[in-house]
PDB file of C-alpha atoms in Angstrom:
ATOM      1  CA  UNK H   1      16.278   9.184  -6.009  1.00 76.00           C
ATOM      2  CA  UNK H   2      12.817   7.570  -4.748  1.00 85.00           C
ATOM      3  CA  UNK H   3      13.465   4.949  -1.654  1.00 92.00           C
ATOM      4  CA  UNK H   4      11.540   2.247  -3.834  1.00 96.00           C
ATOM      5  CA  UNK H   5      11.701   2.404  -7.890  1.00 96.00           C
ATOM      6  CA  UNK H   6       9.835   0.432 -10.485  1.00 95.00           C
ATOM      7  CA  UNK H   7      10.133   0.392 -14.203  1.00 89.00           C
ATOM      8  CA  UNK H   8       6.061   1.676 -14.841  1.00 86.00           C
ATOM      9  CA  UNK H   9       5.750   0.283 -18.083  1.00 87.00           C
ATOM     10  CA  UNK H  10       3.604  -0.035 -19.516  1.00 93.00           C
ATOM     11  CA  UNK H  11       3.959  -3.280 -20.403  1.00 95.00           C
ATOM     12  CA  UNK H  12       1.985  -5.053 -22.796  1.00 97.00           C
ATOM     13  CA  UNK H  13       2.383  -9.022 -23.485  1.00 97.00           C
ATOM     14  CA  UNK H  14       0.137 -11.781 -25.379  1.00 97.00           C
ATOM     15  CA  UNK H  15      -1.379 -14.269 -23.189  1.00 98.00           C
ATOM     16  CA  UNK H  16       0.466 -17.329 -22.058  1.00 98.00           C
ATOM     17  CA  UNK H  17       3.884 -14.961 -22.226  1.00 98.00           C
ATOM     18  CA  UNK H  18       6.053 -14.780 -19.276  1.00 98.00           C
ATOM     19  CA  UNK H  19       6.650 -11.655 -18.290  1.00 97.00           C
ATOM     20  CA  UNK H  20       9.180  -9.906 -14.989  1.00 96.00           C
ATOM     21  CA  UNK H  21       8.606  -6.974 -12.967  1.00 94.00           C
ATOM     22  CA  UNK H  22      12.042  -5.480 -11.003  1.00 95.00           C
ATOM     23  CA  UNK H  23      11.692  -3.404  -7.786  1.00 96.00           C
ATOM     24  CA  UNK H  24      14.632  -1.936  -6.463  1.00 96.00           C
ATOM     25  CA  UNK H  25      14.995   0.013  -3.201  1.00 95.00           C
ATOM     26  CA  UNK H  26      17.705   2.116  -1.135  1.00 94.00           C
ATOM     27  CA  UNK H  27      17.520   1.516   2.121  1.00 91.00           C
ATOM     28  CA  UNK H  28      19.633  -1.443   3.189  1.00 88.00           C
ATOM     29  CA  UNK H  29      17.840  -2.044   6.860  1.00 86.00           C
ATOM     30  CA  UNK H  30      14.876  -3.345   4.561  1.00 86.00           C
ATOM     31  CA  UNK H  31      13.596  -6.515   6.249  1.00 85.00           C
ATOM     32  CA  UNK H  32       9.897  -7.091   4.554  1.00 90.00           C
ATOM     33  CA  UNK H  33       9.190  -7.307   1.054  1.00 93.00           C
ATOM     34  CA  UNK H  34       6.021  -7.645  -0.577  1.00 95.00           C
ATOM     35  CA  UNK H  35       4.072  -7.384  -4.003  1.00 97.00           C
ATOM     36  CA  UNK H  36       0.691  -6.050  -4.254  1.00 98.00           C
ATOM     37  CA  UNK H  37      -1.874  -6.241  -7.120  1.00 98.00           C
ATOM     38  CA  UNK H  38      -3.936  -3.473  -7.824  1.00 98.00           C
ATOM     39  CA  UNK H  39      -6.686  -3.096 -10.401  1.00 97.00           C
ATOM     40  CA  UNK H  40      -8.163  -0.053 -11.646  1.00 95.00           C
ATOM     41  CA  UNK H  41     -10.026   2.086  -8.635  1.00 94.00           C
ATOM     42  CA  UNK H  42      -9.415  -0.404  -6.642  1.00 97.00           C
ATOM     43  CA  UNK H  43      -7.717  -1.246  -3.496  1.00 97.00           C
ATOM     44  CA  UNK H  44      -4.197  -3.011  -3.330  1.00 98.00           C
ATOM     45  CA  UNK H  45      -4.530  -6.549  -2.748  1.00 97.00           C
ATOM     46  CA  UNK H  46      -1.336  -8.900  -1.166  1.00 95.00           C
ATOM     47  CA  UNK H  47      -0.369 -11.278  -4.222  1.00 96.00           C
ATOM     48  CA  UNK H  48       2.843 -12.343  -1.979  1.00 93.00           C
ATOM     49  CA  UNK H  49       5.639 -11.983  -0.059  1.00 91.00           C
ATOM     50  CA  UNK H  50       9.059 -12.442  -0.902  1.00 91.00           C
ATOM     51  CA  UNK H  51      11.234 -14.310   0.963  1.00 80.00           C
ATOM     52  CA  UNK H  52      15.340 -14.805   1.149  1.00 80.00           C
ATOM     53  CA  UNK H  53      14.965 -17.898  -0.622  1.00 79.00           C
ATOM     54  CA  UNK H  54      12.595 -17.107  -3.324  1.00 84.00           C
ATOM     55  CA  UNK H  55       9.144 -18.147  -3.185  1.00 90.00           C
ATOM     56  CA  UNK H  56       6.465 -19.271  -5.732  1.00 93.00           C
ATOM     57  CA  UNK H  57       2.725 -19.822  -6.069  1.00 93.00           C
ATOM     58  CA  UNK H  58       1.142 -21.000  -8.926  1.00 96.00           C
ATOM     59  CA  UNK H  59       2.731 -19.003 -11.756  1.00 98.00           C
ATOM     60  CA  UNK H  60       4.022 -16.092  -9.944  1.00 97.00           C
ATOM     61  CA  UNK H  61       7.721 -16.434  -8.600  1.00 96.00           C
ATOM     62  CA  UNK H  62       9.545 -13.955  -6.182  1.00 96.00           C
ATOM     63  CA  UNK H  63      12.652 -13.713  -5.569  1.00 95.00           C
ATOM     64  CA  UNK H  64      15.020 -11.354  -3.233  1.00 94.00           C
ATOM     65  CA  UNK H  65      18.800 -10.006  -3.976  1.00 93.00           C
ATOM     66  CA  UNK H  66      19.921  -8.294  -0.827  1.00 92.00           C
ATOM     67  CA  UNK H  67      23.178  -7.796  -2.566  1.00 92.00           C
ATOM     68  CA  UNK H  68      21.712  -6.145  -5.571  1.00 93.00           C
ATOM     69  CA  UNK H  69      18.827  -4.297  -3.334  1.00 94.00           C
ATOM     70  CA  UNK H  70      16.002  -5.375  -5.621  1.00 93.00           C
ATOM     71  CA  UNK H  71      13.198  -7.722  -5.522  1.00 95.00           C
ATOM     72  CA  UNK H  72      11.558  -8.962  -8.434  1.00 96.00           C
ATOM     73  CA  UNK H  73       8.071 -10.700  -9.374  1.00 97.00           C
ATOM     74  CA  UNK H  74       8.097 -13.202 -12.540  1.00 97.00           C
ATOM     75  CA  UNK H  75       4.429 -14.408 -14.241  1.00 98.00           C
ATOM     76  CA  UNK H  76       4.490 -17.349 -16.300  1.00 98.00           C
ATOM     77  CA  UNK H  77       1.699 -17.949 -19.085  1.00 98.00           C
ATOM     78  CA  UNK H  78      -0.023 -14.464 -18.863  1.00 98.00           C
ATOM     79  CA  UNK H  79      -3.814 -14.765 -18.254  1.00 98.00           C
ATOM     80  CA  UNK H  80      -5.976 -11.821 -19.406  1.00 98.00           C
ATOM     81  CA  UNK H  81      -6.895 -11.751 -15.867  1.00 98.00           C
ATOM     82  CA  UNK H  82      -3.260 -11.004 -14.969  1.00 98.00           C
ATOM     83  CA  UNK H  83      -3.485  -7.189 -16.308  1.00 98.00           C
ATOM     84  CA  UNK H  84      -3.648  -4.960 -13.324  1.00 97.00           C
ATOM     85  CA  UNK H  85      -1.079  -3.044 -11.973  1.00 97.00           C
ATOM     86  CA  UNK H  86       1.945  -4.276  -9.844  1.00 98.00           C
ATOM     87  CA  UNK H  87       3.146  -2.733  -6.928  1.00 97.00           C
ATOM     88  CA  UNK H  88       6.199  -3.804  -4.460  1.00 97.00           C
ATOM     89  CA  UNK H  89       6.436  -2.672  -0.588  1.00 96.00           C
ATOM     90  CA  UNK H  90       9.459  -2.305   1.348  1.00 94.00           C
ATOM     91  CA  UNK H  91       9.463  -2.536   5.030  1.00 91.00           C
ATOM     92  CA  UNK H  92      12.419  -1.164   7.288  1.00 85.00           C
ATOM     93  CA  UNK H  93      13.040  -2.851  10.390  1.00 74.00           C
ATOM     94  CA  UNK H  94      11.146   0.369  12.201  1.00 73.00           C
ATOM     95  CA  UNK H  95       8.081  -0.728  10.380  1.00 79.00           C
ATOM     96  CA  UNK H  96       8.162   1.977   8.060  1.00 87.00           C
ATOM     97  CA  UNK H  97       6.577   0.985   4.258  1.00 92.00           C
ATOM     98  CA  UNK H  98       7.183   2.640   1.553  1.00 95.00           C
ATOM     99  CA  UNK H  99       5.619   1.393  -1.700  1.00 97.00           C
ATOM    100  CA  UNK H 100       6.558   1.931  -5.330  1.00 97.00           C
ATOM    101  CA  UNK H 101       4.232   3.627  -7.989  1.00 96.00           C
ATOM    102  CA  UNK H 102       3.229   0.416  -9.728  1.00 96.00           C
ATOM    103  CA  UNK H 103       4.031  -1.112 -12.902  1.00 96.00           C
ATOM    104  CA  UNK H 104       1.408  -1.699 -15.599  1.00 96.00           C
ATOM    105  CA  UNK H 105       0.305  -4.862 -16.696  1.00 97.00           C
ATOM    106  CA  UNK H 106      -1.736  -5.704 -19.823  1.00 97.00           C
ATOM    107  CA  UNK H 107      -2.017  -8.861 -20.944  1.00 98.00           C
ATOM    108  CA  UNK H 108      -3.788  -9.343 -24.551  1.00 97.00           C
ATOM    109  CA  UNK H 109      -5.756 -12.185 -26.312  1.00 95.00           C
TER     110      UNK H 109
ATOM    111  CA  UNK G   1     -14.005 -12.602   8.421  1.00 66.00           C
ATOM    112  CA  UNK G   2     -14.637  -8.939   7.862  1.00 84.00           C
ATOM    113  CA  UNK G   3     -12.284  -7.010   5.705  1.00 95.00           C
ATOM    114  CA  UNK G   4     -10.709  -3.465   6.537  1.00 97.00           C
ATOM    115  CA  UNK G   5     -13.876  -1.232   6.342  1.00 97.00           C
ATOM    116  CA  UNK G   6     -13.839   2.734   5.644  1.00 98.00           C
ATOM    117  CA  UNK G   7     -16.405   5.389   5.322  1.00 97.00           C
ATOM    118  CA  UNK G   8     -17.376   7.180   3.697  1.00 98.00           C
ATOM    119  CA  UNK G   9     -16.390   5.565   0.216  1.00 97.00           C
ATOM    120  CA  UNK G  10     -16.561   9.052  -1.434  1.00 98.00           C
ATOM    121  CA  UNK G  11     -16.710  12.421  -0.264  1.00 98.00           C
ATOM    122  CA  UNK G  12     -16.945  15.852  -2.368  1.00 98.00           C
ATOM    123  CA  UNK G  13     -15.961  18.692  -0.243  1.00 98.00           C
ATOM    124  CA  UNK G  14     -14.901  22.738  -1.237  1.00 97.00           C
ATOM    125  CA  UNK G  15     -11.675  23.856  -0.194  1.00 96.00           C
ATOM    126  CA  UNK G  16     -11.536  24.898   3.138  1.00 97.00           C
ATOM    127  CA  UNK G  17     -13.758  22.813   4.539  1.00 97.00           C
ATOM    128  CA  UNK G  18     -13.184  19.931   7.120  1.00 98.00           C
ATOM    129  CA  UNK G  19     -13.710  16.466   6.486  1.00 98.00           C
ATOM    130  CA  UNK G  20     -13.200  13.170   8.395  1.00 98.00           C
ATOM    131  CA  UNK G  21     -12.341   9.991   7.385  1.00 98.00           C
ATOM    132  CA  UNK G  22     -13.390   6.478   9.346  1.00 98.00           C
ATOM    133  CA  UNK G  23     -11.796   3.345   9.328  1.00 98.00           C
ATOM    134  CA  UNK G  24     -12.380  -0.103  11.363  1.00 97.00           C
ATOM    135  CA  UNK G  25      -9.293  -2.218  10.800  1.00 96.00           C
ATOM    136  CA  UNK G  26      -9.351  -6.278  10.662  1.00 95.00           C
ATOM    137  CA  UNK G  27     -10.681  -7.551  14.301  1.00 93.00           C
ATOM    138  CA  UNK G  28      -7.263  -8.570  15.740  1.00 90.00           C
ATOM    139  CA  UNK G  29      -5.064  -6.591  14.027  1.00 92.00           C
ATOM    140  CA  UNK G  30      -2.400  -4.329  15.721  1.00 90.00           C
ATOM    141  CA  UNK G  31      -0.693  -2.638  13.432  1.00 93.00           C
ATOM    142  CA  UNK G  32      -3.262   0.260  11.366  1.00 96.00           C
ATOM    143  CA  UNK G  33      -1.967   2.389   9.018  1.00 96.00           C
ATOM    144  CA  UNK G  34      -3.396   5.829   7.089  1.00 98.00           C
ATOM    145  CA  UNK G  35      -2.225   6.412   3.572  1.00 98.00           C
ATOM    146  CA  UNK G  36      -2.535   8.639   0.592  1.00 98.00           C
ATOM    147  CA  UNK G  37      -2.555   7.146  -3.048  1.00 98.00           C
ATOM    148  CA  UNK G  38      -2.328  10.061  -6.039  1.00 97.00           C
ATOM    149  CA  UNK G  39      -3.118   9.113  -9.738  1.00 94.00           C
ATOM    150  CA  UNK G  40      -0.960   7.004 -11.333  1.00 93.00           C
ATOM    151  CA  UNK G  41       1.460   7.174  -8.105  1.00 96.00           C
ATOM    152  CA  UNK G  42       2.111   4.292  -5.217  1.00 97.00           C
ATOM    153  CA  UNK G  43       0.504   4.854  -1.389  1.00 97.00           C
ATOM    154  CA  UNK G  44       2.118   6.952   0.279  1.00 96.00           C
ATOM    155  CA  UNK G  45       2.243   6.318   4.298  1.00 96.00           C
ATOM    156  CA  UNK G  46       0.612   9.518   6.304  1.00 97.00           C
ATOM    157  CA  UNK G  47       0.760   7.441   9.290  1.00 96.00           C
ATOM    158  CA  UNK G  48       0.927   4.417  11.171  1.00 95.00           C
ATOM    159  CA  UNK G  49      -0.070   3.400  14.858  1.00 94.00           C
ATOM    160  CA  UNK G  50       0.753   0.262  16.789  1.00 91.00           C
ATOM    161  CA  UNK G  51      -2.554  -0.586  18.896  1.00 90.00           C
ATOM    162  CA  UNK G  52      -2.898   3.283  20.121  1.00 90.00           C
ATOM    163  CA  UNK G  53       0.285   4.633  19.762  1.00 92.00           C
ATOM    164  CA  UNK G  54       1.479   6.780  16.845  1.00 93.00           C
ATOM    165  CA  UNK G  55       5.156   5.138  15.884  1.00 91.00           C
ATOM    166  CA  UNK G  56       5.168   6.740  13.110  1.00 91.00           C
ATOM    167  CA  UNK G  57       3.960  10.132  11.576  1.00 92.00           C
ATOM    168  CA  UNK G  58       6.776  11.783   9.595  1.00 90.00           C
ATOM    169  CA  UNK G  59       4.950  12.314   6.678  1.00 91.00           C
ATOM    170  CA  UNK G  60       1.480  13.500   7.947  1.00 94.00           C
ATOM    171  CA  UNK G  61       0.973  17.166   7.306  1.00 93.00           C
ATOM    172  CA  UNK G  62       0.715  18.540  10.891  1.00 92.00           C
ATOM    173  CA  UNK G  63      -0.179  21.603   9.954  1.00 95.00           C
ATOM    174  CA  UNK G  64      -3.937  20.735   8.486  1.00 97.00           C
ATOM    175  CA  UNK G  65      -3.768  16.991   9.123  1.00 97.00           C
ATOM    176  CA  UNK G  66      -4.781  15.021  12.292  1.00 97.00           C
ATOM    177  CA  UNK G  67      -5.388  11.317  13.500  1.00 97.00           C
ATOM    178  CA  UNK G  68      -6.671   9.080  16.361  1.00 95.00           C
ATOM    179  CA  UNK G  69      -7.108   5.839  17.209  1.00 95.00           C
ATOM    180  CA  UNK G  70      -8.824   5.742  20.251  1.00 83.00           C
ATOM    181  CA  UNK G  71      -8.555   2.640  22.282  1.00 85.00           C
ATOM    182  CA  UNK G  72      -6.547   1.070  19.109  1.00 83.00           C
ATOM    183  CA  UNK G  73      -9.146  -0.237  17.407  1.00 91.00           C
ATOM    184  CA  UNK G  74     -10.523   1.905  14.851  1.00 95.00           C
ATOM    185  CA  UNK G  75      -8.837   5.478  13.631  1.00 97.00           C
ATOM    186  CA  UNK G  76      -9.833   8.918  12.615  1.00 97.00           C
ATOM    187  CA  UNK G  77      -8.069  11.081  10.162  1.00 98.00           C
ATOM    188  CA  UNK G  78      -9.409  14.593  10.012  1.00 98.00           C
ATOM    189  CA  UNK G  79      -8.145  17.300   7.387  1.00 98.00           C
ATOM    190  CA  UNK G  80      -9.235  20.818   7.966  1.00 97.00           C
ATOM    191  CA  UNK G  81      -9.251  23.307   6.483  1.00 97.00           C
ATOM    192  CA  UNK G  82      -8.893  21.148   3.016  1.00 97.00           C
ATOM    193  CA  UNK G  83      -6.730  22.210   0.350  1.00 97.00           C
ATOM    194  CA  UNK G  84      -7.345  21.304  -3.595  1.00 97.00           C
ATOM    195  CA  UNK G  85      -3.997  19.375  -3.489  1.00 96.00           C
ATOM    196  CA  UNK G  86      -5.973  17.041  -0.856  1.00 97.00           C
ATOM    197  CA  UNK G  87      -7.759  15.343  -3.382  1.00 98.00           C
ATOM    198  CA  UNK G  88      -6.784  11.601  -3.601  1.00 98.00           C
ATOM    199  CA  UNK G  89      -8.109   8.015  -2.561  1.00 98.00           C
ATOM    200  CA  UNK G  90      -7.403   7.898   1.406  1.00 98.00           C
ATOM    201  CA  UNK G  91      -6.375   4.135   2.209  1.00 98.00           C
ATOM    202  CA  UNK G  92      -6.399   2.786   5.621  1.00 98.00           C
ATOM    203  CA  UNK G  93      -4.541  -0.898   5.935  1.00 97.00           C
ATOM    204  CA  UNK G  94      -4.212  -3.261   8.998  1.00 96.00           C
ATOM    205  CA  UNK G  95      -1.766  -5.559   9.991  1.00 93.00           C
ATOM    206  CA  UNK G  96      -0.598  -8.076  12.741  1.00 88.00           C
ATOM    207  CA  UNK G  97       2.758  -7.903  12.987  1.00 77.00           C
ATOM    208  CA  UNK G  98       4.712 -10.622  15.179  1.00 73.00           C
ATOM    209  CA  UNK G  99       7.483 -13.491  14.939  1.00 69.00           C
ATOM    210  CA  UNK G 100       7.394 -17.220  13.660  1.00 68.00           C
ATOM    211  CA  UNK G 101      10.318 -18.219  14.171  1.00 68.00           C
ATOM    212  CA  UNK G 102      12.777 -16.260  12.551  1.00 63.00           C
ATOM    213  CA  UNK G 103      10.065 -15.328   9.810  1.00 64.00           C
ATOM    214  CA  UNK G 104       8.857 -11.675  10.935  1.00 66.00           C
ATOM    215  CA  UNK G 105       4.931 -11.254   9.458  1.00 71.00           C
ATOM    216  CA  UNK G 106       3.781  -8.112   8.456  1.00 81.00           C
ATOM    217  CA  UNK G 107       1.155  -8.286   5.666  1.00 90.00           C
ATOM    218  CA  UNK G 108      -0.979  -5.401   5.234  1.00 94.00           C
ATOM    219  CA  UNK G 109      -4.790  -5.680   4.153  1.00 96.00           C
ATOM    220  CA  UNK G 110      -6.405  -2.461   2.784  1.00 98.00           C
ATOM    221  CA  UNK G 111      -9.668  -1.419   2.567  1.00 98.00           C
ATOM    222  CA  UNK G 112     -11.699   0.018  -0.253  1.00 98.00           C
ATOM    223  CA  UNK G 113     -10.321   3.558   0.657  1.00 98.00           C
ATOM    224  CA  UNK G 114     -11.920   6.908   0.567  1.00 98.00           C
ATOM    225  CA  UNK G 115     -11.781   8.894  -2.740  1.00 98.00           C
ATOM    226  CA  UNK G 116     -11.836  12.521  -1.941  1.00 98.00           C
ATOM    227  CA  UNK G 117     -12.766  15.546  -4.349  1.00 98.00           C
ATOM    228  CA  UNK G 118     -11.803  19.185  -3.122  1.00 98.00           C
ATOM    229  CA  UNK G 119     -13.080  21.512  -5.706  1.00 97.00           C
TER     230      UNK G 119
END
């Protein structure tokens, strides 16, 4: 079983849907959780972190479940701009980051 | 303010030959990291160093694969001899890692990576 796991779609909405992304991981020392956009040949880029209480910006919402071990990413009314793929980070309390394989986003007219 | 910078951004090399990679993290930034992102696949960490000091190589190929980061600013990571499996996009990522409060920061900031053929 992978340390970090994401569904990798894809996953294919209309615009102005709202659309979740779960990320589940194994290790229970986790301390840092992030998501990361990345578009095609492209670097990753930090869309946000994710703290114990749940955070939100704009139309992206993160939220943590220590219990549950996952961390998931919600994106209310899909822009086409939104398609790109999604990738969550995990960081032990060593430092050490381990990053899942991405889900796929494509949001259509 | 500058981003993470790496050279070169491609690099088309036969197998068994050497090749280098360069990166110059964010001015600041302790915490620089070397990883390896495969098609379709998440990066995977090759190694990270805290100002000079490797914490943490576990996953860097010892055998063929090598890295510095000489008076912890920028880094180095050397492959020789290369092997056709090498082929991938080479990411280096900085970070400052430290406390506020109870809040421990630790975002990473990549660069445009190196994309590396071995025919």
């Amino acid at each position: 079983r992978k340390e970090v796991e994401q569904d990798p779609g894809p996953f294919n909405v209309p615009e102005g849907a709202t659309v979740a992304f779960n990320c589940t991981y194994s290790n229970s020392a986790s301390q840092s959780f992030f998501w990361y956009r990345q578009d095609c040949r492209k670097e990753p880029k930090l869309l946000m972190s994710v703290y114990s209480s749940g955070n939100e910006d704009g139309r992206f919402t993160a939220q943590l479940n220590r219990a549950s071990q996952y961390i998931s990413l919600l994106i209310r009314d899909s822009k086409l701009s939104d398609s790109a793929t999604y990738l969550c980070v995990v960081i032990l309390n060593a430092g050490k980051s381990t990053f899942g394989d991405g889900t796929t986003l494509t949001v259509k007219p | 303010e500058a981003g993470v910078v790496q050279s070169p951004r491609y690099k088309i090399i036969e197998k068994k030959q050497p090749v280098a990679f360069w990166c110059n993290p964010i001015s600041g930034h302790n915490t620089l990291y070397w990883y390896r992102q495969n098609l379709g696949q998440g990066p995977e960490l090759l190694i990270r160093y805290e100002n000079e000091e490797a914490v943490d190589d576990s996953q860097l190929p010892k055998d063929r694969f090598s890295a510095e980061r000489l008076k912890g600013v920028d880094s180095t990571l050397k492959i020789q001899p290369a092997e056709l499996g090498d082929s991938a996009v080479y990411l280096c990522a900085s970070s400052l890692e430290g406390l506020a409060g109870t809040v421990l920061y630790n975002e990473q900031f990549f660069g445009p990576g190196t994309r590396l053929t071995v025919l």
